[in-house]
PDB file of C-alpha atoms in Angstrom:
ATOM      1  CA  MET A   1     -48.214  24.184 -29.095  1.00  0.00           C
ATOM      2  CA  ARG A   2     -49.653  21.156 -30.797  1.00  0.00           C
ATOM      3  CA  ALA A   3     -48.679  17.752 -29.608  1.00  0.00           C
ATOM      4  CA  ASN A   4     -47.540  16.634 -33.029  1.00  0.00           C
ATOM      5  CA  GLU A   5     -45.536  19.781 -33.845  1.00  0.00           C
ATOM      6  CA  PRO A   6     -41.840  18.922 -34.496  1.00  0.00           C
ATOM      7  CA  HIS A   7     -39.209  20.339 -32.177  1.00  0.00           C
ATOM      8  CA  ALA A   8     -36.009  21.960 -33.520  1.00  0.00           C
ATOM      9  CA  PRO A   9     -32.870  20.126 -32.368  1.00  0.00           C
ATOM     10  CA  SER A  10     -30.978  21.985 -29.642  1.00  0.00           C
ATOM     11  CA  ALA A  11     -27.291  22.911 -29.851  1.00  0.00           C
ATOM     12  CA  THR A  12     -26.605  20.788 -26.765  1.00  0.00           C
ATOM     13  CA  GLY A  13     -28.231  17.760 -28.369  1.00  0.00           C
ATOM     14  CA  SER A  14     -26.199  18.269 -31.509  1.00  0.00           C
ATOM     15  CA  ARG A  15     -22.949  18.421 -29.519  1.00  0.00           C
ATOM     16  CA  ASP A  16     -23.865  15.319 -27.539  1.00  0.00           C
ATOM     17  CA  ALA A  17     -24.609  13.447 -30.759  1.00  0.00           C
ATOM     18  CA  THR A  18     -21.264  14.519 -32.199  1.00  0.00           C
ATOM     19  CA  PHE A  19     -19.287  13.293 -29.181  1.00  0.00           C
ATOM     20  CA  ARG A  20     -21.249  10.039 -29.089  1.00  0.00           C
ATOM     21  CA  THR A  21     -20.484   9.453 -32.750  1.00  0.00           C
ATOM     22  CA  MET A  22     -16.774  10.200 -32.234  1.00  0.00           C
ATOM     23  CA  ARG A  23     -16.638   7.856 -29.252  1.00  0.00           C
ATOM     24  CA  ASN A  24     -18.352   5.082 -31.158  1.00  0.00           C
ATOM     25  CA  THR A  25     -16.039   5.622 -34.129  1.00  0.00           C
ATOM     26  CA  LEU A  26     -12.945   5.201 -31.963  1.00  0.00           C
ATOM     27  CA  ALA A  27     -14.344   2.306 -29.923  1.00  0.00           C
ATOM     28  CA  SER A  28     -15.671   0.281 -32.840  1.00  0.00           C
ATOM     29  CA  GLY A  29     -12.234  -0.484 -34.237  1.00  0.00           C
ATOM     30  CA  PHE A  30     -12.578   1.973 -37.127  1.00  0.00           C
ATOM     31  CA  PHE A  31      -8.864   2.655 -37.132  1.00  0.00           C
ATOM     32  CA  LEU A  32      -7.821  -0.992 -36.877  1.00  0.00           C
ATOM     33  CA  THR A  33     -10.212  -2.226 -39.572  1.00  0.00           C
ATOM     34  CA  ARG A  34      -9.673   0.610 -42.046  1.00  0.00           C
ATOM     35  CA  HIS A  35      -5.937   1.213 -41.673  1.00  0.00           C
ATOM     36  CA  THR A  36      -4.324  -2.210 -41.569  1.00  0.00           C
ATOM     37  CA  GLY A  37      -1.856  -1.077 -44.238  1.00  0.00           C
ATOM     38  CA  ARG A  38      -0.519   1.687 -42.006  1.00  0.00           C
ATOM     39  CA  LEU A  39      -0.360  -0.629 -39.018  1.00  0.00           C
ATOM     40  CA  ALA A  40       1.701  -3.022 -41.124  1.00  0.00           C
ATOM     41  CA  LEU A  41       3.984  -0.112 -42.049  1.00  0.00           C
ATOM     42  CA  LEU A  42       4.534   0.763 -38.386  1.00  0.00           C
ATOM     43  CA  ALA A  43       5.173  -2.879 -37.472  1.00  0.00           C
ATOM     44  CA  ALA A  44       7.709  -3.202 -40.309  1.00  0.00           C
ATOM     45  CA  MET A  45       9.371   0.034 -39.211  1.00  0.00           C
ATOM     46  CA  ALA A  46       9.658  -1.269 -35.651  1.00  0.00           C
ATOM     47  CA  LEU A  47      11.226  -4.526 -36.823  1.00  0.00           C
ATOM     48  CA  LEU A  48      13.673  -2.797 -39.166  1.00  0.00           C
ATOM     49  CA  THR A  49      14.891  -0.233 -36.642  1.00  0.00           C
ATOM     50  CA  CYS A  50      15.200  -2.909 -33.955  1.00  0.00           C
ATOM     51  CA  ALA A  51      17.183  -5.179 -36.275  1.00  0.00           C
ATOM     52  CA  ALA A  52      19.410  -2.312 -37.426  1.00  0.00           C
ATOM     53  CA  THR A  53      20.123  -1.396 -33.793  1.00  0.00           C
ATOM     54  CA  VAL A  54      20.866  -4.974 -32.789  1.00  0.00           C
ATOM     55  CA  PHE A  55      23.284  -5.576 -35.659  1.00  0.00           C
ATOM     56  CA  ALA A  56      25.073  -2.226 -35.365  1.00  0.00           C
ATOM     57  CA  GLU A  57      28.832  -2.540 -35.209  1.00  0.00           C
ATOM     58  CA  GLN A  58      30.798  -1.282 -32.237  1.00  0.00           C
ATOM     59  CA  GLY A  59      31.386   2.447 -32.490  1.00  0.00           C
ATOM     60  CA  GLY A  60      28.365   3.400 -34.542  1.00  0.00           C
ATOM     61  CA  PRO A  61      26.258   4.559 -36.136  1.00  0.00           C
ATOM     62  CA  LEU A  62      26.340   8.252 -35.271  1.00  0.00           C
ATOM     63  CA  PHE A  63      23.824  10.808 -36.575  1.00  0.00           C
ATOM     64  CA  MET A  64      23.949  14.581 -36.004  1.00  0.00           C
ATOM     65  CA  VAL A  65      26.260  14.180 -33.007  1.00  0.00           C
ATOM     66  CA  ALA A  66      27.824  17.177 -31.289  1.00  0.00           C
ATOM     67  CA  GLY A  67      30.413  16.432 -28.609  1.00  0.00           C
ATOM     68  CA  ASP A  68      32.394  13.306 -27.817  1.00  0.00           C
ATOM     69  CA  PRO A  69      29.992  10.389 -27.219  1.00  0.00           C
ATOM     70  CA  SER A  70      32.781   8.141 -25.882  1.00  0.00           C
ATOM     71  CA  GLU A  71      33.585  10.274 -22.808  1.00  0.00           C
ATOM     72  CA  VAL A  72      30.444  10.540 -20.641  1.00  0.00           C
ATOM     73  CA  VAL A  73      26.888   9.461 -21.466  1.00  0.00           C
ATOM     74  CA  GLY A  74      24.780  12.598 -21.507  1.00  0.00           C
ATOM     75  CA  ALA A  75      27.583  15.026 -22.327  1.00  0.00           C
ATOM     76  CA  SER A  76      26.920  15.005 -26.083  1.00  0.00           C
ATOM     77  CA  ILE A  77      23.785  15.418 -28.185  1.00  0.00           C
ATOM     78  CA  GLY A  78      22.498  13.633 -31.258  1.00  0.00           C
ATOM     79  CA  PHE A  79      21.752  10.003 -32.057  1.00  0.00           C
ATOM     80  CA  VAL A  80      24.516   7.745 -30.780  1.00  0.00           C
ATOM     81  CA  GLY A  81      24.705   4.058 -31.648  1.00  0.00           C
ATOM     82  CA  ASN A  82      26.779   1.260 -30.201  1.00  0.00           C
ATOM     83  CA  VAL A  83      29.356   3.361 -28.325  1.00  0.00           C
ATOM     84  CA  THR A  84      30.168   1.962 -24.873  1.00  0.00           C
ATOM     85  CA  VAL A  85      31.491   4.326 -22.227  1.00  0.00           C
ATOM     86  CA  PRO A  86      33.568   2.569 -19.513  1.00  0.00           C
ATOM     87  CA  GLY A  87      31.748   2.604 -16.197  1.00  0.00           C
ATOM     88  CA  MET A  88      28.438   3.508 -17.893  1.00  0.00           C
ATOM     89  CA  VAL A  89      27.687   0.300 -19.785  1.00  0.00           C
ATOM     90  CA  ALA A  90      23.964   0.172 -19.022  1.00  0.00           C
ATOM     91  CA  GLU A  91      23.456   3.848 -19.877  1.00  0.00           C
ATOM     92  CA  SER A  92      25.416   3.322 -23.112  1.00  0.00           C
ATOM     93  CA  ALA A  93      23.115   0.399 -23.957  1.00  0.00           C
ATOM     94  CA  LEU A  94      20.056   2.588 -23.464  1.00  0.00           C
ATOM     95  CA  ARG A  95      21.511   5.406 -25.560  1.00  0.00           C
ATOM     96  CA  GLY A  96      22.376   2.935 -28.317  1.00  0.00           C
ATOM     97  CA  ALA A  97      18.817   1.538 -28.287  1.00  0.00           C
ATOM     98  CA  LEU A  98      17.476   5.000 -29.180  1.00  0.00           C
ATOM     99  CA  VAL A  99      19.793   5.735 -32.106  1.00  0.00           C
ATOM    100  CA  TYR A 100      17.259   5.006 -34.870  1.00  0.00           C
ATOM    101  CA  THR A 101      14.718   7.406 -33.426  1.00  0.00           C
ATOM    102  CA  ILE A 102      15.999   9.652 -36.209  1.00  0.00           C
ATOM    103  CA  ALA A 103      14.339   7.333 -38.745  1.00  0.00           C
ATOM    104  CA  TRP A 104      10.951   7.697 -37.024  1.00  0.00           C
ATOM    105  CA  ILE A 105      10.873  11.477 -37.460  1.00  0.00           C
ATOM    106  CA  PRO A 106      10.105  11.519 -41.243  1.00  0.00           C
ATOM    107  CA  VAL A 107       7.786   8.517 -40.792  1.00  0.00           C
ATOM    108  CA  ALA A 108       5.691  10.417 -38.235  1.00  0.00           C
ATOM    109  CA  ALA A 109       5.627  13.550 -40.396  1.00  0.00           C
ATOM    110  CA  ILE A 110       4.648  11.863 -43.666  1.00  0.00           C
ATOM    111  CA  LEU A 111       2.102   9.590 -41.981  1.00  0.00           C
ATOM    112  CA  ALA A 112       0.442  12.646 -40.437  1.00  0.00           C
ATOM    113  CA  VAL A 113       0.211  14.446 -43.781  1.00  0.00           C
ATOM    114  CA  ALA A 114      -1.293  11.376 -45.461  1.00  0.00           C
ATOM    115  CA  THR A 115      -3.852  10.790 -42.694  1.00  0.00           C
ATOM    116  CA  THR A 116      -4.887  14.435 -42.481  1.00  0.00           C
ATOM    117  CA  GLY A 117      -5.177  14.729 -46.265  1.00  0.00           C
ATOM    118  CA  LYS A 118      -7.587  11.812 -46.244  1.00  0.00           C
ATOM    119  CA  GLY A 119      -9.573  13.304 -43.382  1.00  0.00           C
ATOM    120  CA  VAL A 120     -10.088  16.693 -45.059  1.00  0.00           C
ATOM    121  CA  SER A 121     -10.801  15.290 -48.521  1.00  0.00           C
ATOM    122  CA  ALA A 122     -14.104  16.362 -50.047  1.00  0.00           C
ATOM    123  CA  GLU A 123     -15.650  12.875 -50.050  1.00  0.00           C
ATOM    124  CA  THR A 124     -14.704  12.103 -46.453  1.00  0.00           C
ATOM    125  CA  ALA A 125     -15.892  15.523 -45.295  1.00  0.00           C
ATOM    126  CA  ARG A 126     -19.270  15.101 -47.009  1.00  0.00           C
ATOM    127  CA  ILE A 127     -19.825  11.692 -45.431  1.00  0.00           C
ATOM    128  CA  SER A 128     -18.902  12.995 -41.993  1.00  0.00           C
ATOM    129  CA  GLN A 129     -21.078  16.059 -42.394  1.00  0.00           C
ATOM    130  CA  ALA A 130     -24.019  13.861 -43.370  1.00  0.00           C
ATOM    131  CA  ARG A 131     -23.514  11.894 -40.145  1.00  0.00           C
ATOM    132  CA  GLY A 132     -23.422  15.087 -38.103  1.00  0.00           C
ATOM    133  CA  ILE A 133     -19.689  14.923 -37.323  1.00  0.00           C
ATOM    134  CA  PRO A 134     -17.680  18.172 -37.643  1.00  0.00           C
ATOM    135  CA  GLY A 135     -14.711  18.077 -39.991  1.00  0.00           C
ATOM    136  CA  GLY A 136     -12.281  18.679 -37.145  1.00  0.00           C
ATOM    137  CA  ALA A 137     -13.668  15.720 -35.212  1.00  0.00           C
ATOM    138  CA  THR A 138     -13.233  13.509 -38.280  1.00  0.00           C
ATOM    139  CA  VAL A 139      -9.547  14.384 -38.600  1.00  0.00           C
ATOM    140  CA  LEU A 140      -8.869  13.929 -34.882  1.00  0.00           C
ATOM    141  CA  SER A 141     -10.675  10.569 -34.819  1.00  0.00           C
ATOM    142  CA  ARG A 142      -8.159   9.417 -37.427  1.00  0.00           C
ATOM    143  CA  ALA A 143      -5.078  11.047 -35.937  1.00  0.00           C
ATOM    144  CA  LEU A 144      -5.399  10.152 -32.258  1.00  0.00           C
ATOM    145  CA  PRO A 145      -5.457   6.348 -32.671  1.00  0.00           C
ATOM    146  CA  GLU A 146      -2.653   6.543 -35.228  1.00  0.00           C
ATOM    147  CA  THR A 147      -0.349   8.382 -32.819  1.00  0.00           C
ATOM    148  CA  GLY A 148      -1.094   5.681 -30.267  1.00  0.00           C
ATOM    149  CA  ALA A 149      -0.074   2.976 -32.736  1.00  0.00           C
ATOM    150  CA  LEU A 150       3.028   4.975 -33.711  1.00  0.00           C
ATOM    151  CA  SER A 151       4.085   5.358 -30.076  1.00  0.00           C
ATOM    152  CA  LEU A 152       3.469   1.684 -29.299  1.00  0.00           C
ATOM    153  CA  ALA A 153       5.495   0.454 -32.281  1.00  0.00           C
ATOM    154  CA  TYR A 154       8.358   2.810 -31.439  1.00  0.00           C
ATOM    155  CA  ALA A 155       8.391   1.886 -27.745  1.00  0.00           C
ATOM    156  CA  LEU A 156       8.416  -1.858 -28.453  1.00  0.00           C
ATOM    157  CA  SER A 157      11.309  -1.427 -30.869  1.00  0.00           C
ATOM    158  CA  CYS A 158      13.347   0.574 -28.339  1.00  0.00           C
ATOM    159  CA  PHE A 159      12.704  -1.764 -25.410  1.00  0.00           C
ATOM    160  CA  ALA A 160      13.594  -4.827 -27.504  1.00  0.00           C
ATOM    161  CA  SER A 161      16.832  -3.159 -28.595  1.00  0.00           C
ATOM    162  CA  PHE A 162      17.634  -2.151 -25.012  1.00  0.00           C
ATOM    163  CA  LEU A 163      17.127  -5.710 -23.753  1.00  0.00           C
ATOM    164  CA  PHE A 164      19.425  -7.076 -26.437  1.00  0.00           C
ATOM    165  CA  HIS A 165      22.159  -4.555 -25.654  1.00  0.00           C
ATOM    166  CA  LEU A 166      21.946  -5.413 -21.967  1.00  0.00           C
ATOM    167  CA  LEU A 167      22.343  -9.111 -22.755  1.00  0.00           C
ATOM    168  CA  ALA A 168      25.198  -8.453 -25.181  1.00  0.00           C
ATOM    169  CA  SER A 169      27.068  -6.362 -22.637  1.00  0.00           C
ATOM    170  CA  GLY A 170      26.554  -8.888 -19.837  1.00  0.00           C
ATOM    171  CA  THR A 171      24.634  -6.367 -17.725  1.00  0.00           C
ATOM    172  CA  SER A 172      22.168  -7.774 -15.215  1.00  0.00           C
ATOM    173  CA  PHE A 173      18.556  -6.716 -15.684  1.00  0.00           C
ATOM    174  CA  ALA A 174      18.441  -6.039 -11.949  1.00  0.00           C
ATOM    175  CA  VAL A 175      20.933  -3.175 -12.153  1.00  0.00           C
ATOM    176  CA  ALA A 176      19.702  -1.760 -15.475  1.00  0.00           C
ATOM    177  CA  PRO A 177      18.444   1.853 -15.332  1.00  0.00           C
ATOM    178  CA  TRP A 178      14.793   0.958 -15.966  1.00  0.00           C
ATOM    179  CA  ASP A 179      13.477   4.233 -14.550  1.00  0.00           C
ATOM    180  CA  MET A 180      15.656   6.160 -16.975  1.00  0.00           C
ATOM    181  CA  ALA A 181      14.642   3.864 -19.839  1.00  0.00           C
ATOM    182  CA  PHE A 182      10.913   4.252 -19.223  1.00  0.00           C
ATOM    183  CA  ALA A 183      11.208   8.019 -18.772  1.00  0.00           C
ATOM    184  CA  ALA A 184      13.310   8.541 -21.928  1.00  0.00           C
ATOM    185  CA  ILE A 185      11.233   6.268 -24.164  1.00  0.00           C
ATOM    186  CA  ALA A 186       7.935   7.700 -22.885  1.00  0.00           C
ATOM    187  CA  THR A 187       9.215  11.232 -23.501  1.00  0.00           C
ATOM    188  CA  ASN A 188      10.319  10.248 -27.004  1.00  0.00           C
ATOM    189  CA  CYS A 189       6.855   8.808 -27.718  1.00  0.00           C
ATOM    190  CA  LEU A 190       5.389  12.143 -26.668  1.00  0.00           C
ATOM    191  CA  LEU A 191       7.813  14.060 -28.891  1.00  0.00           C
ATOM    192  CA  LEU A 192       7.098  11.841 -31.911  1.00  0.00           C
ATOM    193  CA  SER A 193       3.391  12.448 -31.332  1.00  0.00           C
ATOM    194  CA  ALA A 194       4.120  16.183 -31.241  1.00  0.00           C
ATOM    195  CA  ILE A 195       5.969  15.880 -34.571  1.00  0.00           C
ATOM    196  CA  TYR A 196       2.949  14.017 -35.937  1.00  0.00           C
ATOM    197  CA  PHE A 197       0.464  16.689 -34.836  1.00  0.00           C
ATOM    198  CA  ILE A 198       2.621  19.610 -35.981  1.00  0.00           C
ATOM    199  CA  SER A 199       2.795  17.982 -39.417  1.00  0.00           C
ATOM    200  CA  ALA A 200      -0.937  17.216 -39.356  1.00  0.00           C
ATOM    201  CA  SER A 201      -1.826  20.802 -38.496  1.00  0.00           C
ATOM    202  CA  ILE A 202       0.297  22.086 -41.394  1.00  0.00           C
ATOM    203  CA  ALA A 203      -1.496  19.655 -43.715  1.00  0.00           C
ATOM    204  CA  ALA A 204      -4.904  20.701 -42.359  1.00  0.00           C
ATOM    205  CA  LEU A 205      -4.156  24.379 -42.949  1.00  0.00           C
ATOM    206  CA  LEU A 206      -2.607  24.062 -46.415  1.00  0.00           C
ATOM    207  CA  ARG A 207      -4.689  21.180 -47.828  1.00  0.00           C
ATOM    208  CA  ALA A 208      -1.834  20.497 -50.266  1.00  0.00           C
ATOM    209  CA  PRO A 209      -0.220  17.140 -49.418  1.00  0.00           C
ATOM    210  CA  LEU A 210       3.020  17.517 -51.394  1.00  0.00           C
ATOM    211  CA  LEU A 211       3.687  21.058 -50.170  1.00  0.00           C
ATOM    212  CA  SER A 212       2.758  20.047 -46.613  1.00  0.00           C
ATOM    213  CA  ALA A 213       5.134  17.065 -46.682  1.00  0.00           C
ATOM    214  CA  PHE A 214       7.950  19.273 -47.989  1.00  0.00           C
ATOM    215  CA  LEU A 215       7.412  21.964 -45.350  1.00  0.00           C
ATOM    216  CA  THR A 216       7.160  19.498 -42.477  1.00  0.00           C
ATOM    217  CA  LEU A 217      10.362  17.740 -43.503  1.00  0.00           C
ATOM    218  CA  VAL A 218      12.148  21.079 -43.838  1.00  0.00           C
ATOM    219  CA  PHE A 219      10.935  22.074 -40.376  1.00  0.00           C
ATOM    220  CA  HIS A 220      11.892  18.836 -38.615  1.00  0.00           C
ATOM    221  CA  VAL A 221      14.906  17.603 -40.578  1.00  0.00           C
ATOM    222  CA  GLY A 222      16.251  21.131 -41.048  1.00  0.00           C
ATOM    223  CA  ALA A 223      16.548  21.461 -37.286  1.00  0.00           C
ATOM    224  CA  LEU A 224      18.595  18.252 -37.143  1.00  0.00           C
ATOM    225  CA  LEU A 225      21.037  19.700 -39.660  1.00  0.00           C
ATOM    226  CA  ALA A 226      21.311  23.200 -38.240  1.00  0.00           C
ATOM    227  CA  TYR A 227      21.164  22.697 -34.484  1.00  0.00           C
ATOM    228  CA  PRO A 228      24.396  20.737 -33.701  1.00  0.00           C
ATOM    229  CA  ASN A 229      26.718  23.452 -35.018  1.00  0.00           C
ATOM    230  CA  ALA A 230      24.838  26.106 -33.063  1.00  0.00           C
ATOM    231  CA  TYR A 231      24.991  23.892 -29.959  1.00  0.00           C
ATOM    232  CA  ILE A 232      28.773  23.482 -30.239  1.00  0.00           C
ATOM    233  CA  ALA A 233      29.235  27.214 -30.738  1.00  0.00           C
ATOM    234  CA  GLY A 234      26.995  27.989 -27.755  1.00  0.00           C
ATOM    235  CA  GLU A 235      24.686  30.002 -29.987  1.00  0.00           C
ATOM    236  CA  ALA A 236      21.611  27.744 -29.994  1.00  0.00           C
ATOM    237  CA  PRO A 237      18.543  29.991 -29.606  1.00  0.00           C
ATOM    238  CA  ALA A 238      15.998  29.185 -26.899  1.00  0.00           C
ATOM    239  CA  ILE A 239      13.250  29.121 -29.547  1.00  0.00           C
ATOM    240  CA  ALA A 240      14.828  25.934 -30.926  1.00  0.00           C
ATOM    241  CA  TRP A 241      13.229  24.004 -28.062  1.00  0.00           C
ATOM    242  CA  VAL A 242       9.778  24.435 -29.623  1.00  0.00           C
ATOM    243  CA  ASN A 243      10.913  21.962 -32.290  1.00  0.00           C
ATOM    244  CA  PRO A 244      10.405  18.389 -30.975  1.00  0.00           C
ATOM    245  CA  ALA A 245      13.222  17.140 -33.240  1.00  0.00           C
ATOM    246  CA  VAL A 246      15.674  19.311 -31.300  1.00  0.00           C
ATOM    247  CA  CYS A 247      14.367  17.860 -28.040  1.00  0.00           C
ATOM    248  CA  LEU A 248      14.903  14.348 -29.416  1.00  0.00           C
ATOM    249  CA  MET A 249      18.583  15.132 -29.983  1.00  0.00           C
ATOM    250  CA  HIS A 250      18.849  15.611 -26.214  1.00  0.00           C
ATOM    251  CA  THR A 251      16.576  12.834 -24.955  1.00  0.00           C
ATOM    252  CA  CYS A 252      18.050  10.163 -27.262  1.00  0.00           C
ATOM    253  CA  SER A 253      21.585  10.985 -26.106  1.00  0.00           C
ATOM    254  CA  LEU A 254      20.355  11.176 -22.471  1.00  0.00           C
ATOM    255  CA  ASN A 255      21.536  14.787 -22.351  1.00  0.00           C
ATOM    256  CA  THR A 256      19.153  16.532 -19.963  1.00  0.00           C
ATOM    257  CA  GLN A 257      21.562  19.152 -18.666  1.00  0.00           C
ATOM    258  CA  SER A 258      19.984  21.996 -20.620  1.00  0.00           C
ATOM    259  CA  MET A 259      16.389  20.835 -20.141  1.00  0.00           C
ATOM    260  CA  PRO A 260      15.092  18.029 -17.857  1.00  0.00           C
ATOM    261  CA  LEU A 261      12.734  15.359 -19.203  1.00  0.00           C
ATOM    262  CA  GLY A 262       9.807  16.836 -17.289  1.00  0.00           C
ATOM    263  CA  ALA A 263      10.170  20.210 -19.002  1.00  0.00           C
ATOM    264  CA  ILE A 264      10.627  18.534 -22.387  1.00  0.00           C
ATOM    265  CA  SER A 265       7.446  16.538 -21.770  1.00  0.00           C
ATOM    266  CA  ILE A 266       5.567  19.759 -21.066  1.00  0.00           C
ATOM    267  CA  ILE A 267       6.786  21.145 -24.392  1.00  0.00           C
ATOM    268  CA  GLY A 268       5.462  18.028 -26.141  1.00  0.00           C
ATOM    269  CA  VAL A 269       2.080  18.184 -24.402  1.00  0.00           C
ATOM    270  CA  LEU A 270       1.654  21.873 -25.230  1.00  0.00           C
ATOM    271  CA  ALA A 271       2.566  21.257 -28.892  1.00  0.00           C
ATOM    272  CA  ILE A 272       0.032  18.421 -29.144  1.00  0.00           C
ATOM    273  CA  GLY A 273      -2.730  20.424 -27.451  1.00  0.00           C
ATOM    274  CA  ILE A 274      -2.206  23.546 -29.552  1.00  0.00           C
ATOM    275  CA  CYS A 275      -2.021  21.566 -32.808  1.00  0.00           C
ATOM    276  CA  CYS A 276      -5.135  19.524 -32.004  1.00  0.00           C
ATOM    277  CA  ALA A 277      -7.107  22.716 -31.359  1.00  0.00           C
ATOM    278  CA  LEU A 278      -5.716  24.308 -34.521  1.00  0.00           C
ATOM    279  CA  MET A 279      -6.615  21.253 -36.619  1.00  0.00           C
ATOM    280  CA  TYR A 280     -10.124  21.079 -35.162  1.00  0.00           C
ATOM    281  CA  PHE A 281     -11.034  24.710 -35.800  1.00  0.00           C
ATOM    282  CA  ALA A 282      -9.271  24.860 -39.180  1.00  0.00           C
ATOM    283  CA  CYS A 283     -11.119  21.814 -40.510  1.00  0.00           C
ATOM    284  CA  ASN A 284     -14.461  23.042 -39.137  1.00  0.00           C
ATOM    285  CA  HIS A 285     -13.928  26.426 -40.797  1.00  0.00           C
ATOM    286  CA  GLN A 286     -13.057  24.792 -44.129  1.00  0.00           C
ATOM    287  CA  GLU A 287     -16.198  22.679 -43.869  1.00  0.00           C
ATOM    288  CA  VAL A 288     -18.398  25.746 -43.290  1.00  0.00           C
ATOM    289  CA  CYS A 289     -16.781  27.535 -46.263  1.00  0.00           C
ATOM    290  CA  ARG A 290     -17.557  24.708 -48.715  1.00  0.00           C
TER     291      ARG A 290
END
């Protein structure tokens, strides 16, 4: 072989270049510099839900509640606002701080559809392909940082609301159920991320933003409407647990009798992993078929 004869690039070298490019894309602040509008949306959402929780009147609001939320914390399901149970003031404060999680569900779904639609657009795909980045890697490099920002904004809103409720109820921070608060809010962040990735995978498969948004809202919000009646009647199917919105009805009301937080977290992790793999291979296949 001649010394000046060019060598064909190996598959291993191509993969290494792809992962290096993805890493540099995430580390260089691509998300923060290119998506300030969406960050502002998440910050505004956090402020609004926190303010709405803080100024909620005694006894409400209540969304999709099944059971009596004034008897025992954890005996009902749904999204329970400022309802104080005697003897469980701190737990009631935590439950009330999570009431507007219901408003984050459509935000996560629609944000995922919008981000994925941008990632699989023809122009974005061509630019990424020219840089040697697979289409699936392009979509994930947009989605992963956004779920982190979504989770952070949600968690800050919930913790701020919880602190206010503790102060308003005269509960000492020393006796507050911080372990329960961290576990519930962390699990909810995981479930919202699962809702995001389920919606993103639907958008990646269909490549029709309006239809994808409609189907994701039907899937998530439909469960919120249908599940409470089935729960009261004792006819809720086990398959309902694959929907993160159903899990949120239990975690936000601190009802972990049917399923502990650890098991719910596993459901969220599995949903995220499966959807990430589905998005990656679907977008790569669409890129090859262009």
